[in-house]
CSV table of C-alpha atoms and ligand atoms in Angstrom, one decimal:
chain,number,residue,atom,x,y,z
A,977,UNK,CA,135.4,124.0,102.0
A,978,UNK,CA,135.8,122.6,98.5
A,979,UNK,CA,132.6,121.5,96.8
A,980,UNK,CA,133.8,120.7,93.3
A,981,UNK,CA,132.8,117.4,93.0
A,982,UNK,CA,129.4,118.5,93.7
A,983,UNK,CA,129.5,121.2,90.9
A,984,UNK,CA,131.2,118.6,88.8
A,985,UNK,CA,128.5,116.6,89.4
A,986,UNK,CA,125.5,119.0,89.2
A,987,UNK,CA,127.0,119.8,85.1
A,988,UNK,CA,126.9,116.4,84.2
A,989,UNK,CA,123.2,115.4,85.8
A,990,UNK,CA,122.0,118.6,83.5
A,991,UNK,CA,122.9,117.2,80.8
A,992,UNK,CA,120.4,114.7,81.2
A,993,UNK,CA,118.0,115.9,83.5
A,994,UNK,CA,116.2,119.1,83.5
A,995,UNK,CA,117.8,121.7,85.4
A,996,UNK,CA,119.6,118.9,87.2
A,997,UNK,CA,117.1,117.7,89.5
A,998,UNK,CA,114.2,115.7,89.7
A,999,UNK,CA,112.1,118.0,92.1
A,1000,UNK,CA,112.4,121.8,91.1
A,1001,UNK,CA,113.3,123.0,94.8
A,1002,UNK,CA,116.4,121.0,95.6
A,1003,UNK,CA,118.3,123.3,92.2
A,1004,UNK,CA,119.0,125.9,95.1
A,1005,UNK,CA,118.0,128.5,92.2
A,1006,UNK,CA,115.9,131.2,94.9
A,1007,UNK,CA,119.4,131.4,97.0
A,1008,UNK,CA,121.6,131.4,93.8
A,1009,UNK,CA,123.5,128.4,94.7
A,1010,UNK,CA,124.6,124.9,93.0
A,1011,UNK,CA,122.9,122.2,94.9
A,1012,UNK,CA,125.1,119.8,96.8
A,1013,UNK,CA,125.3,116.4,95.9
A,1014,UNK,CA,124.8,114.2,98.9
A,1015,UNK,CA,126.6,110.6,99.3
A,1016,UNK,CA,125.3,109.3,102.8
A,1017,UNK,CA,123.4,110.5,106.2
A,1018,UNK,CA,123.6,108.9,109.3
A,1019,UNK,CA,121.7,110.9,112.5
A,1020,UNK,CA,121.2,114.5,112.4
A,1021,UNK,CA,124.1,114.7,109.5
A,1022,UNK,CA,124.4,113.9,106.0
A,1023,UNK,CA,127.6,114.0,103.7
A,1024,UNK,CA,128.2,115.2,100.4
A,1025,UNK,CA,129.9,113.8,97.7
A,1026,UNK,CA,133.2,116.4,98.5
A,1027,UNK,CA,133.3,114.8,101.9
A,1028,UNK,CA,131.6,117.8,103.7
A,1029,UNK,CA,129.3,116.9,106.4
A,1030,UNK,CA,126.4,119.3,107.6
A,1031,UNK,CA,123.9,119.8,110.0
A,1032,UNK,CA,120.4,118.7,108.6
A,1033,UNK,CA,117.7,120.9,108.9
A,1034,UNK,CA,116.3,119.7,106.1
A,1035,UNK,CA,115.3,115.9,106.5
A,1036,UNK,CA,114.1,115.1,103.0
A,1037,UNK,CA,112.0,117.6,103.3
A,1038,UNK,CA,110.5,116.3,106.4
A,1039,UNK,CA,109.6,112.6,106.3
A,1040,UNK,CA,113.1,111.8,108.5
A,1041,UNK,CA,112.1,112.8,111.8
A,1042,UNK,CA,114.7,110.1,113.3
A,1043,UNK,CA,117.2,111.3,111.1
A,1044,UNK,CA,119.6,109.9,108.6
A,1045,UNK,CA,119.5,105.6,109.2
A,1046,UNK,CA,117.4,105.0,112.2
A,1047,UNK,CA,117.9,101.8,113.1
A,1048,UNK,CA,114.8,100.3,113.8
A,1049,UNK,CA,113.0,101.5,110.1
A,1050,UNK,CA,116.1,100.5,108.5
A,1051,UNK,CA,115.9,96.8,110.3
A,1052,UNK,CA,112.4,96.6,109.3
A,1053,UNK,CA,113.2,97.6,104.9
A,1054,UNK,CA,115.8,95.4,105.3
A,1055,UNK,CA,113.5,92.5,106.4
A,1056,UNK,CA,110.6,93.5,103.9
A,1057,UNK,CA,113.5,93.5,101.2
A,1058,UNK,CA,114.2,89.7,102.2
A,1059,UNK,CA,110.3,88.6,101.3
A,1060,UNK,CA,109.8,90.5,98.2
A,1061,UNK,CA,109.5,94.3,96.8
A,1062,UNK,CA,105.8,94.4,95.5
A,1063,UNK,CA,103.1,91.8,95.4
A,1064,UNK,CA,100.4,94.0,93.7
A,1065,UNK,CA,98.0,92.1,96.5
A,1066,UNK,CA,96.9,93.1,99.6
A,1067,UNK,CA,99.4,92.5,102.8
A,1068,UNK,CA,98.9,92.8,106.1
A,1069,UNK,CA,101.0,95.6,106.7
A,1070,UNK,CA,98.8,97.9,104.9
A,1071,UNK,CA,96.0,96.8,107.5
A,1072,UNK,CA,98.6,97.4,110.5
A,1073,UNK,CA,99.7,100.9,109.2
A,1074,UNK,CA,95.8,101.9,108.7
A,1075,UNK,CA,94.8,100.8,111.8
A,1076,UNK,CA,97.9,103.2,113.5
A,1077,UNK,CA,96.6,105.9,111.3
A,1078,UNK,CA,92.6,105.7,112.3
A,1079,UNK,CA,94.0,104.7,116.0
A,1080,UNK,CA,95.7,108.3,115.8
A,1081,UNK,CA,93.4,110.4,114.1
A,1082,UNK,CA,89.5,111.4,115.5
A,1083,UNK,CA,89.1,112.2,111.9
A,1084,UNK,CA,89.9,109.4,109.9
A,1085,UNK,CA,87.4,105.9,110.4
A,1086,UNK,CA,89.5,104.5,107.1
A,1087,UNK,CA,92.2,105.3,105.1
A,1088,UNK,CA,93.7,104.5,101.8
A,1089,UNK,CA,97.8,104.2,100.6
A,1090,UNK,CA,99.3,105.7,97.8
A,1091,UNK,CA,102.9,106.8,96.6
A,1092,UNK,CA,102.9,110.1,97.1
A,1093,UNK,CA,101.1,113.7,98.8
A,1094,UNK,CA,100.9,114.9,95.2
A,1095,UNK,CA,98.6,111.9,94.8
A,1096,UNK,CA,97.1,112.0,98.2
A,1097,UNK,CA,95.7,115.2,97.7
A,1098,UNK,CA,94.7,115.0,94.1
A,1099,UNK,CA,92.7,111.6,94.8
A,1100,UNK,CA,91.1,113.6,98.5
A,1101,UNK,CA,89.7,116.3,96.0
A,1102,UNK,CA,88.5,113.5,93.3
A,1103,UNK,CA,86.8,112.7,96.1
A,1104,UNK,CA,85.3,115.4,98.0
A,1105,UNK,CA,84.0,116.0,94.3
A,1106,UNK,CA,82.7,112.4,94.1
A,1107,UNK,CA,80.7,112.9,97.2
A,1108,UNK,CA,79.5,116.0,97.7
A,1109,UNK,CA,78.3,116.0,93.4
A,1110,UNK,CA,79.8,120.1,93.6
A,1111,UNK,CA,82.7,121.2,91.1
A,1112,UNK,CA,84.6,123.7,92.7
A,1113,UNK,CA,87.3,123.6,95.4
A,1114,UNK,CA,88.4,126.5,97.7
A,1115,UNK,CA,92.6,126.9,98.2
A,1116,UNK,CA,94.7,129.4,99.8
A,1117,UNK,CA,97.8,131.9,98.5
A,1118,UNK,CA,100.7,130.2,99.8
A,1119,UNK,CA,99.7,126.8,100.6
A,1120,UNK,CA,101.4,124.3,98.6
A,1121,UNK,CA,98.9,120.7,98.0
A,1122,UNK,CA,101.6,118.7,95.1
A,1123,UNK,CA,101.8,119.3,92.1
A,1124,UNK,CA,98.4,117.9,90.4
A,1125,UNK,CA,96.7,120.7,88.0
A,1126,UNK,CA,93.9,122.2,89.6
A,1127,UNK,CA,96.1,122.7,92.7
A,1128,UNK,CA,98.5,124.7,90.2
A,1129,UNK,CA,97.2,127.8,90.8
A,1130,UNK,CA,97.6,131.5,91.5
A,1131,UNK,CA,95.7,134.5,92.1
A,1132,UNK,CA,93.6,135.8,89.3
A,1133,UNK,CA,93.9,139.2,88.1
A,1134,UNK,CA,92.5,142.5,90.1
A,1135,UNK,CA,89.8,140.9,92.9
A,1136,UNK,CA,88.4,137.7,90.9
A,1137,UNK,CA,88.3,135.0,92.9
A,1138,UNK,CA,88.8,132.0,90.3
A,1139,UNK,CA,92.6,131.3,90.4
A,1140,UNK,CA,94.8,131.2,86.7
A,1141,UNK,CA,97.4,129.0,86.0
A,1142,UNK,CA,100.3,129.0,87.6
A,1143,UNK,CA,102.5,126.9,85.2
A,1144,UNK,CA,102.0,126.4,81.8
A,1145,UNK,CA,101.0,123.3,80.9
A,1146,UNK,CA,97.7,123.4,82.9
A,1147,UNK,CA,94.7,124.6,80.8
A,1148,UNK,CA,92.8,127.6,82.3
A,1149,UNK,CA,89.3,125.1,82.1
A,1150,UNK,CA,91.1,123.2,84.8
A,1151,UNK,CA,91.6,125.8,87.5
A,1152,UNK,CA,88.2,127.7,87.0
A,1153,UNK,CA,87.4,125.3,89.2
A,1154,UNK,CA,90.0,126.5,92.3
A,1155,UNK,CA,88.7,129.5,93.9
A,1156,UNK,CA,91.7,131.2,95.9
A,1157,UNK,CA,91.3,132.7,99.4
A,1158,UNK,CA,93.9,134.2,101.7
A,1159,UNK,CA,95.0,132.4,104.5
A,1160,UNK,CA,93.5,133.3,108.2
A,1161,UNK,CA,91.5,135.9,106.4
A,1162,UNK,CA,88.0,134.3,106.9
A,1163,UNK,CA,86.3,137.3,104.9
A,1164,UNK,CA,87.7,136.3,101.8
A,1165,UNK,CA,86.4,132.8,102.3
A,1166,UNK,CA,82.8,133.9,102.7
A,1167,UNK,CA,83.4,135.9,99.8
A,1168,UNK,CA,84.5,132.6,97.7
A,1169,UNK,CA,80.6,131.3,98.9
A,1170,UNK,CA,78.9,134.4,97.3
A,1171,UNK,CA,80.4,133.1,94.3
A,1172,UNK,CA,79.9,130.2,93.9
A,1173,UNK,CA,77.3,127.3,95.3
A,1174,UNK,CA,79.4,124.6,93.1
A,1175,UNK,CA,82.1,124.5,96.0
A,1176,UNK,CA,83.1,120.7,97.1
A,1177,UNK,CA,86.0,121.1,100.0
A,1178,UNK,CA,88.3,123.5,100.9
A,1179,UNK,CA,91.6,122.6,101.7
A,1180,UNK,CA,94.2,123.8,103.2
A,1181,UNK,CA,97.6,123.1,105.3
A,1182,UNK,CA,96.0,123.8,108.7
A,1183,UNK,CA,99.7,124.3,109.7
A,1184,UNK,CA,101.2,126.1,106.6
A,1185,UNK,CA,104.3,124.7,106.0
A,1186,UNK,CA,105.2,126.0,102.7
A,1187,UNK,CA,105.4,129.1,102.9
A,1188,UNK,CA,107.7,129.7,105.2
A,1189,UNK,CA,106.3,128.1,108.7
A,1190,UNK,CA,102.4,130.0,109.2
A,1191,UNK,CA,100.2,128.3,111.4
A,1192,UNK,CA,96.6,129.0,111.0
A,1193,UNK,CA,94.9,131.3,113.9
A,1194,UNK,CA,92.1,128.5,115.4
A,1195,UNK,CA,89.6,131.0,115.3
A,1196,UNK,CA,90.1,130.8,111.6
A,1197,UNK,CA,89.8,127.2,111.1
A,1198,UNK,CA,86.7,127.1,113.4
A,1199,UNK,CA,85.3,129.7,110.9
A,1200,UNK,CA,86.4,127.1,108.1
A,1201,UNK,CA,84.8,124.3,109.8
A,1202,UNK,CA,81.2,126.4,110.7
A,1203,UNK,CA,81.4,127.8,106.8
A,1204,UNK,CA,81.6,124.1,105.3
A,1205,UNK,CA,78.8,122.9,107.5
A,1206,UNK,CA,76.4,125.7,106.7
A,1207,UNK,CA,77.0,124.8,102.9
A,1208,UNK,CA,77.7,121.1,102.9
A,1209,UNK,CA,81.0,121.2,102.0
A,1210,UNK,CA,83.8,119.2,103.0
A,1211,UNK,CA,87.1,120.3,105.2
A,1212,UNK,CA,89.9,118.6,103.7
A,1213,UNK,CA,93.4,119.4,106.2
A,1214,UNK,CA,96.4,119.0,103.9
A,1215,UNK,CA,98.8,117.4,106.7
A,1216,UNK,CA,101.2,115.6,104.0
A,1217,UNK,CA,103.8,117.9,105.9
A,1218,UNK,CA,102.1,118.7,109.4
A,1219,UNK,CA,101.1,115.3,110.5
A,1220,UNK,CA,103.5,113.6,112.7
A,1221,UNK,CA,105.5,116.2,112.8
A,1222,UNK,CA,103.7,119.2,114.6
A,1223,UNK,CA,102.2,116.4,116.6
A,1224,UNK,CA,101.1,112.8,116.8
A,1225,UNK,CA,97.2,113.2,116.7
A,1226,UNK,CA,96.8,115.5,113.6
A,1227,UNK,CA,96.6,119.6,113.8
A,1228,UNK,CA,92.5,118.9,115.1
A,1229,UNK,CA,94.4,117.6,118.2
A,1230,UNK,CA,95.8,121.1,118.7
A,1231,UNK,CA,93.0,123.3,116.8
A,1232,UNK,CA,90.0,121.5,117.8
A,1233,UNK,CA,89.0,121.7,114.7
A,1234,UNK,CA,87.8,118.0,113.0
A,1235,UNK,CA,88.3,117.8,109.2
A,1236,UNK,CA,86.3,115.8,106.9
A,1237,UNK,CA,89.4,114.1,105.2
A,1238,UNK,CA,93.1,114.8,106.0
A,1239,UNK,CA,96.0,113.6,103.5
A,1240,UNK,CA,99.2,112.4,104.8
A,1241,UNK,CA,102.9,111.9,103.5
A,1242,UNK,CA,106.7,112.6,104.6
A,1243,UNK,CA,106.9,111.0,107.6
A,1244,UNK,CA,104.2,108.8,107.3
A,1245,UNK,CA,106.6,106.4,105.0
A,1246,UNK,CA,109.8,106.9,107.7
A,1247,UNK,CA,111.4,108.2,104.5
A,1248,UNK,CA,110.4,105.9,101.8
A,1249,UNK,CA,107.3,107.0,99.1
A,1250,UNK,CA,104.0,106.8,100.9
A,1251,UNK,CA,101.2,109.0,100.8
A,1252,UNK,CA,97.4,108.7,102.3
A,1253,UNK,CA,94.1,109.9,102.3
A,1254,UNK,CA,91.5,109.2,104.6
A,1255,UNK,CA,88.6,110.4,106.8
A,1256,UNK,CA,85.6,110.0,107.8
A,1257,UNK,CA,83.3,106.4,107.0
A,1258,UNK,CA,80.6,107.6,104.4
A,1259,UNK,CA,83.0,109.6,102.4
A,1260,UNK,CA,85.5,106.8,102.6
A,1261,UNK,CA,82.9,104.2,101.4
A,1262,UNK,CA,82.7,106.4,98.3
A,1263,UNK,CA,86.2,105.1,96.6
A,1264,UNK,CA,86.5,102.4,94.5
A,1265,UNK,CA,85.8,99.5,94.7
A,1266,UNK,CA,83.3,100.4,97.6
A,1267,UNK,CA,81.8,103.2,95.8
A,1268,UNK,CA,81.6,104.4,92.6
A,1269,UNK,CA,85.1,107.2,92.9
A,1270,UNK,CA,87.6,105.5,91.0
A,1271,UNK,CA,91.3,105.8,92.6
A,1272,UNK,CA,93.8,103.2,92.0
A,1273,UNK,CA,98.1,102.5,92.3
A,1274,UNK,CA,100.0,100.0,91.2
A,1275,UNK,CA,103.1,100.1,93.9
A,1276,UNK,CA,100.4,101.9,96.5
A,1277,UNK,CA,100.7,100.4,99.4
A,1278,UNK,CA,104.0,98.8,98.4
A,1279,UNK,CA,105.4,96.5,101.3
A,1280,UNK,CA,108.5,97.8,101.6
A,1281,UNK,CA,107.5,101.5,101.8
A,1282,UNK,CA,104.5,100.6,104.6
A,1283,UNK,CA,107.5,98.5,106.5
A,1284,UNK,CA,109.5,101.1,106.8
A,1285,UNK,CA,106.2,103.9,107.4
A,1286,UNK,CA,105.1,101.4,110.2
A,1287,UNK,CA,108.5,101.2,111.9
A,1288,UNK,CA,108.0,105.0,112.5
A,1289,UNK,CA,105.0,105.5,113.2
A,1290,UNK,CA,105.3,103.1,115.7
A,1291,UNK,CA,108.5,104.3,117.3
A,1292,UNK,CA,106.7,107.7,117.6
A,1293,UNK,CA,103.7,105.9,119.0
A,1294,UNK,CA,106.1,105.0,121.6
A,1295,UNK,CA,108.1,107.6,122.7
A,1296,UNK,CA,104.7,110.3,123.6
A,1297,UNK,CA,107.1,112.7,125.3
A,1298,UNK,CA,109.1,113.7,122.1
A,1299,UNK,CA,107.1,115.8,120.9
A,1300,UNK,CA,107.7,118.6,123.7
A,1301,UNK,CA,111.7,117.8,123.9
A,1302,UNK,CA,111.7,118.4,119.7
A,1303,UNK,CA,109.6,121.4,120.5
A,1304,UNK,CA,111.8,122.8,123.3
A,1305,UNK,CA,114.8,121.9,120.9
A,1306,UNK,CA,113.5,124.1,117.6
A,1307,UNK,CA,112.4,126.8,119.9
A,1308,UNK,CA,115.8,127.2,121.4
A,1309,UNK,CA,117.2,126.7,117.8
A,1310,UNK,CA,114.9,129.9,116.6
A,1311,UNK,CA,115.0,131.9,120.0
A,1312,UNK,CA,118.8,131.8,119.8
A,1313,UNK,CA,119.2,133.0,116.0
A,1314,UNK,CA,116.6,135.6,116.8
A,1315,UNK,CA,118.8,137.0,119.9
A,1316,UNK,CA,121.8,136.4,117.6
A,1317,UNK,CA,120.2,138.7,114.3
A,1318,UNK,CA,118.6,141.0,117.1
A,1319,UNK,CA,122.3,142.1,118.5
A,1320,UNK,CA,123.2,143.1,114.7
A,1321,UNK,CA,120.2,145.1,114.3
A,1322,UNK,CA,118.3,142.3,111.7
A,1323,UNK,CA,115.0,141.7,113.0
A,1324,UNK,CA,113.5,138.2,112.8
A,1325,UNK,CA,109.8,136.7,113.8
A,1326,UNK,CA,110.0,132.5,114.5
A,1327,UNK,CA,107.4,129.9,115.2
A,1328,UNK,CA,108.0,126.5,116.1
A,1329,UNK,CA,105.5,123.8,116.1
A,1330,UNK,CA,106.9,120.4,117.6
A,1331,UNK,CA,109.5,119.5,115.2
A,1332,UNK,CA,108.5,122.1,112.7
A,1333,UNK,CA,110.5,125.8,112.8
A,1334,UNK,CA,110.4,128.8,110.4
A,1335,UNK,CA,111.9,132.1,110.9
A,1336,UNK,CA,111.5,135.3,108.5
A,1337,UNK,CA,113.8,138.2,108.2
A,1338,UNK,CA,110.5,140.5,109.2
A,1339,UNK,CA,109.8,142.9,111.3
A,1340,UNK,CA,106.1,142.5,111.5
A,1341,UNK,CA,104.2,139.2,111.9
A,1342,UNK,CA,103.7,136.6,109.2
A,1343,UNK,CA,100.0,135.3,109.0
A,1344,UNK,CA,99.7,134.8,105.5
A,1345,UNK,CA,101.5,134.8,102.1
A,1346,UNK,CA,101.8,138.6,101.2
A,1347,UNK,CA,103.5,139.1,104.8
A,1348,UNK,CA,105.8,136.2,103.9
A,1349,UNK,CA,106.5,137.7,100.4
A,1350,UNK,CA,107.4,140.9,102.6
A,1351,UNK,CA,110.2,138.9,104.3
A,1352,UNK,CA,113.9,140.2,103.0
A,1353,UNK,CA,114.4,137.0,100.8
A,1354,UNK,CA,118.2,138.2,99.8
A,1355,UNK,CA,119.2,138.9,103.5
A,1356,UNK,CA,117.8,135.1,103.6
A,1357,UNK,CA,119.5,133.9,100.5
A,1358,UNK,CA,122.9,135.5,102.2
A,1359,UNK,CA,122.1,133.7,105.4
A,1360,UNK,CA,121.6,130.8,103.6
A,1361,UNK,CA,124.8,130.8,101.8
A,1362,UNK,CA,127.3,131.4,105.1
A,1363,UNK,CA,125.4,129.1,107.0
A,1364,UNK,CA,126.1,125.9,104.6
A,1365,UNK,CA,129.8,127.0,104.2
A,1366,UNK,CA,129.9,126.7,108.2
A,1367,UNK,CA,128.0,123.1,108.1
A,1368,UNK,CA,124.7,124.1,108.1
A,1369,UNK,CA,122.0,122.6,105.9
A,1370,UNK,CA,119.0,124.8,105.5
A,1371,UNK,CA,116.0,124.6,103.1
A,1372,UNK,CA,117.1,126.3,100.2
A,1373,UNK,CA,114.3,129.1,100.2
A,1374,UNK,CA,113.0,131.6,102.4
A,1375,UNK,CA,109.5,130.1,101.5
A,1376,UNK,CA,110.4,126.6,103.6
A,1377,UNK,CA,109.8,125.3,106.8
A,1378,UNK,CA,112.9,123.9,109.0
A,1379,UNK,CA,113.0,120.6,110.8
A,1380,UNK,CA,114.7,119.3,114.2
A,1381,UNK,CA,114.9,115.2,114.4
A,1382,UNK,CA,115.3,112.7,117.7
A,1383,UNK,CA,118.9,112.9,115.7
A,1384,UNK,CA,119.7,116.8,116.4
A,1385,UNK,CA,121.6,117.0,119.1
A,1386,UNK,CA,121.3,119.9,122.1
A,1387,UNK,CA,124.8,120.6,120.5
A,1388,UNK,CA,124.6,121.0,117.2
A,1389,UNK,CA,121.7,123.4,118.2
A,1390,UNK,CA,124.6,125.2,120.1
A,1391,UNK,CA,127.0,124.9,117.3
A,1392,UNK,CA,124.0,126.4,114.5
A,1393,UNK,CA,123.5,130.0,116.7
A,1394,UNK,CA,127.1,130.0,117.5
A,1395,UNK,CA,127.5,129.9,113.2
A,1396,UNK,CA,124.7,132.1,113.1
A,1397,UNK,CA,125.9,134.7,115.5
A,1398,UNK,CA,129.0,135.2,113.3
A,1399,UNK,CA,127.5,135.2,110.1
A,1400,UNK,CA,125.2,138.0,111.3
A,1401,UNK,CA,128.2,139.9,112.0
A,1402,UNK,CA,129.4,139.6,109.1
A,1403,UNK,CA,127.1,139.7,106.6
A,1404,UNK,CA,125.9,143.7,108.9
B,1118,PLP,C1,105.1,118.0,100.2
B,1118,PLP,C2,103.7,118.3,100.2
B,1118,PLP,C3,102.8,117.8,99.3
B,1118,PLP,C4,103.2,117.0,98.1
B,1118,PLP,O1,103.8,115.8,98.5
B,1118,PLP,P1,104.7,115.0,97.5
B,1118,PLP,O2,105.1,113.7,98.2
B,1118,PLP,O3,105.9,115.9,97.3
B,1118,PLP,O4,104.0,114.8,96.2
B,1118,PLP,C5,101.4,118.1,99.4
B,1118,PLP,N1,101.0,118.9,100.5
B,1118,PLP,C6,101.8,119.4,101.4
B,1118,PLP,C7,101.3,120.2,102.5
B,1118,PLP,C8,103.2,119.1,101.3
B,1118,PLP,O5,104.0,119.7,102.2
């Protein structure tokens, strides 16, 4: 398998580009690789620019959960296109996609549009600020919320709470703000409490999704949601990955846990830039030009990106029973690479939720970010390696969550543990 042009290709965009890329993760730098360059998808396969086709389990990072050129969302951009790109004034469409979102979610009573889950989030937290009149936010290790700066954090030295930086670029005033906790570990929540009573939300990915695929115990979110109503604070579930994919009513539909706010993304635009906020009434009523929050986007809302988010949400509106066939799909996906690594002696722990799959090269269960640093990341990068050159596109870091689509087919499931069988043979 020749992927020259690729490499050709990946030169010249670094000459004007940084690194290459546009988003950091798609360099393929934690595997070692050169990222491919892709020319066209069409189902559960895309092409790259060397003719190679793959497998993929990647899905633009999730929004594609019809795969590559569904027909239906790309009928309805098509037809947007025709009427215009942006108005800059309200259309209905943005009233028919909210009304599917508060439709679907308990949690949400309105909802507002923007372009991305970087923004989603950023303008959630302005919010939760807004409202509540507190400061400080609560995150946890390993749960990724965009790149906005007080979400740019990591864990402070020795046992302080308060998070530092973690790129440069974001001044250390702006993240004294983020207190740090450690994911289904409710003690070092409470412990966030004792110190501080400035704290606003916490947020978190209520189905962790980047850090490898680590669903939050219930037990633990309920302790989330009885902690925020002791204190008046809000519960803000990070979903820009989860929702729609884990399942079509929201992680509180599977926790029993109701959050606050939720933001949204990925799959919410079928693949095109959308990203939302919402939750419940009087918080809602706080953002501008209702209340006094200020929040604003020129392209939010943009017709043809709530076209195409419409056309899927929709579709999955009307298909209830995928869910458990993607489920059954990704489970048999990561029960069959387990059996495969388990007959060369490489233990592996998997979760699947719906569409959603992770595996770790671990022996012991994952259940927050220290266990998922424990993982053997090389063995993964190896993995990750042999698997594309069989036709296999996985996320490019042992730190990502997989993805099945209505588009994977019960064979190319076959075809991926057949791969993976071998390559654990060899690679023993
Ligand atoms: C992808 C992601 C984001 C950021 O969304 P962008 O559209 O990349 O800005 C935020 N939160 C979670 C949970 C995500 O997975």
């Amino acid at each position: 398998m020749s992927t020259e042009a690729s490499s050709r290709a990946f030169d010249e965009a670094q000459t004007y580009i940084p690194g290459g890329v546009n988003s950091p993760v798609r360099a393929f730098k934690s595997v070692g690789g050169t990222p491919l360059f892709i020319k066209e998808g069409q189902g559960g396969k895309m092409t790259d620019i060397d003719g190679n086709s793959y497998v993929d389990y990647v899905q633009s990072w999730g929004p594609l959960i019809f795969g590559h050129r569904d027909e239906s969302i790309e009928a309805a951009v098509i037809e947007a296109v025709k009427h215009g790109l942006s108005f800059g004034a309200p259309t209905e469409a943005e009233t028919e996609l909210a009304h599917e979102v508060v439709s679907l979610f308990d949690s949400v009573d309105k909802i507002r549009f923007v372009s991305s889950g970087t923004e989603a989030v950023m303008s959630a937290i302005r919010l939760a600020r807004g409202f509540t009149g507190k400061d400080d936010i609560v995150k946890f290790e390993g749960c990724y919320h965009g790149h906005s700066d007080s979400l740019l954090v990591q864990a402070g030295s020795g046992l302080a709470t308060f998070g530092n930086p973690s790129s440069p670029g974001v001044p250390a005033d702006f993240t004294k703000h983020t207190l740090l906790a450690k994911y289904n570990d409710i003690e070092s929540v409470e412990k966030c409490f004792k110190d501080s009573d400035d704290i606003a939300c916490i947020i978190i990915e209520p189905i962790a999704g980047n850090m490898g695929l680590v669903p939050a115990d219930k037990e633990f979110l309920h302790g989330l949601r009885k902690l925020c109503d002791d204190h008046g604070v809000l519960l803000i579930f990070d979903e820009v990955m989860s929702g729609f994919r884990a399942t079509l009513h929201g992680a509180e539909s599977i926790t029993g846990v109701t959050p606050d706010m939720i933001t949204l993304g990925k799959v919410i635009g079928g693949g095109m830039p959308v990203g939302a906020f919402g939750g419940r009434k009087d918080v809602m009523a706080m953002l501008s030009p209702e209340g006094p929050v200020y929040q604003a986007g020129t392209l939010s809302g943009n017709p043809i990106a709530m076209a195409a988010g419409l056309a899927a949400i929709k579709k999955l509106k009307k298909n209830s029973k995928l869910y458990p066939v993607l489920q059954e799909r990704a489970t048999r996906l990561v029960e069959g690479m387990k059996a495969a690594a388990a007959k060369n002696g490489i233990a592996m722990v998997t979760d699947v939720r719906g569409s959603m799959f992770g595996f770790f090269f671990s022996k012991d269960a994952v259940k927050n970010f220290d266990d998922a640093a424990q993982a053997d990341h090389a063995l993964f990068a190896k993995f990750h390696a042999a698997m594309l050159a069989e036709g296999f596109y996985f996320a490019c870091s042992g730190y990502e969550t997989g993805f099945v689509s209505t588009a994977t087919t019960d064979e190319m499931v076959d075809q991926t543990i057949t791969a993976a069988q071998k390559i654990f043979t060899e690679i023993c």
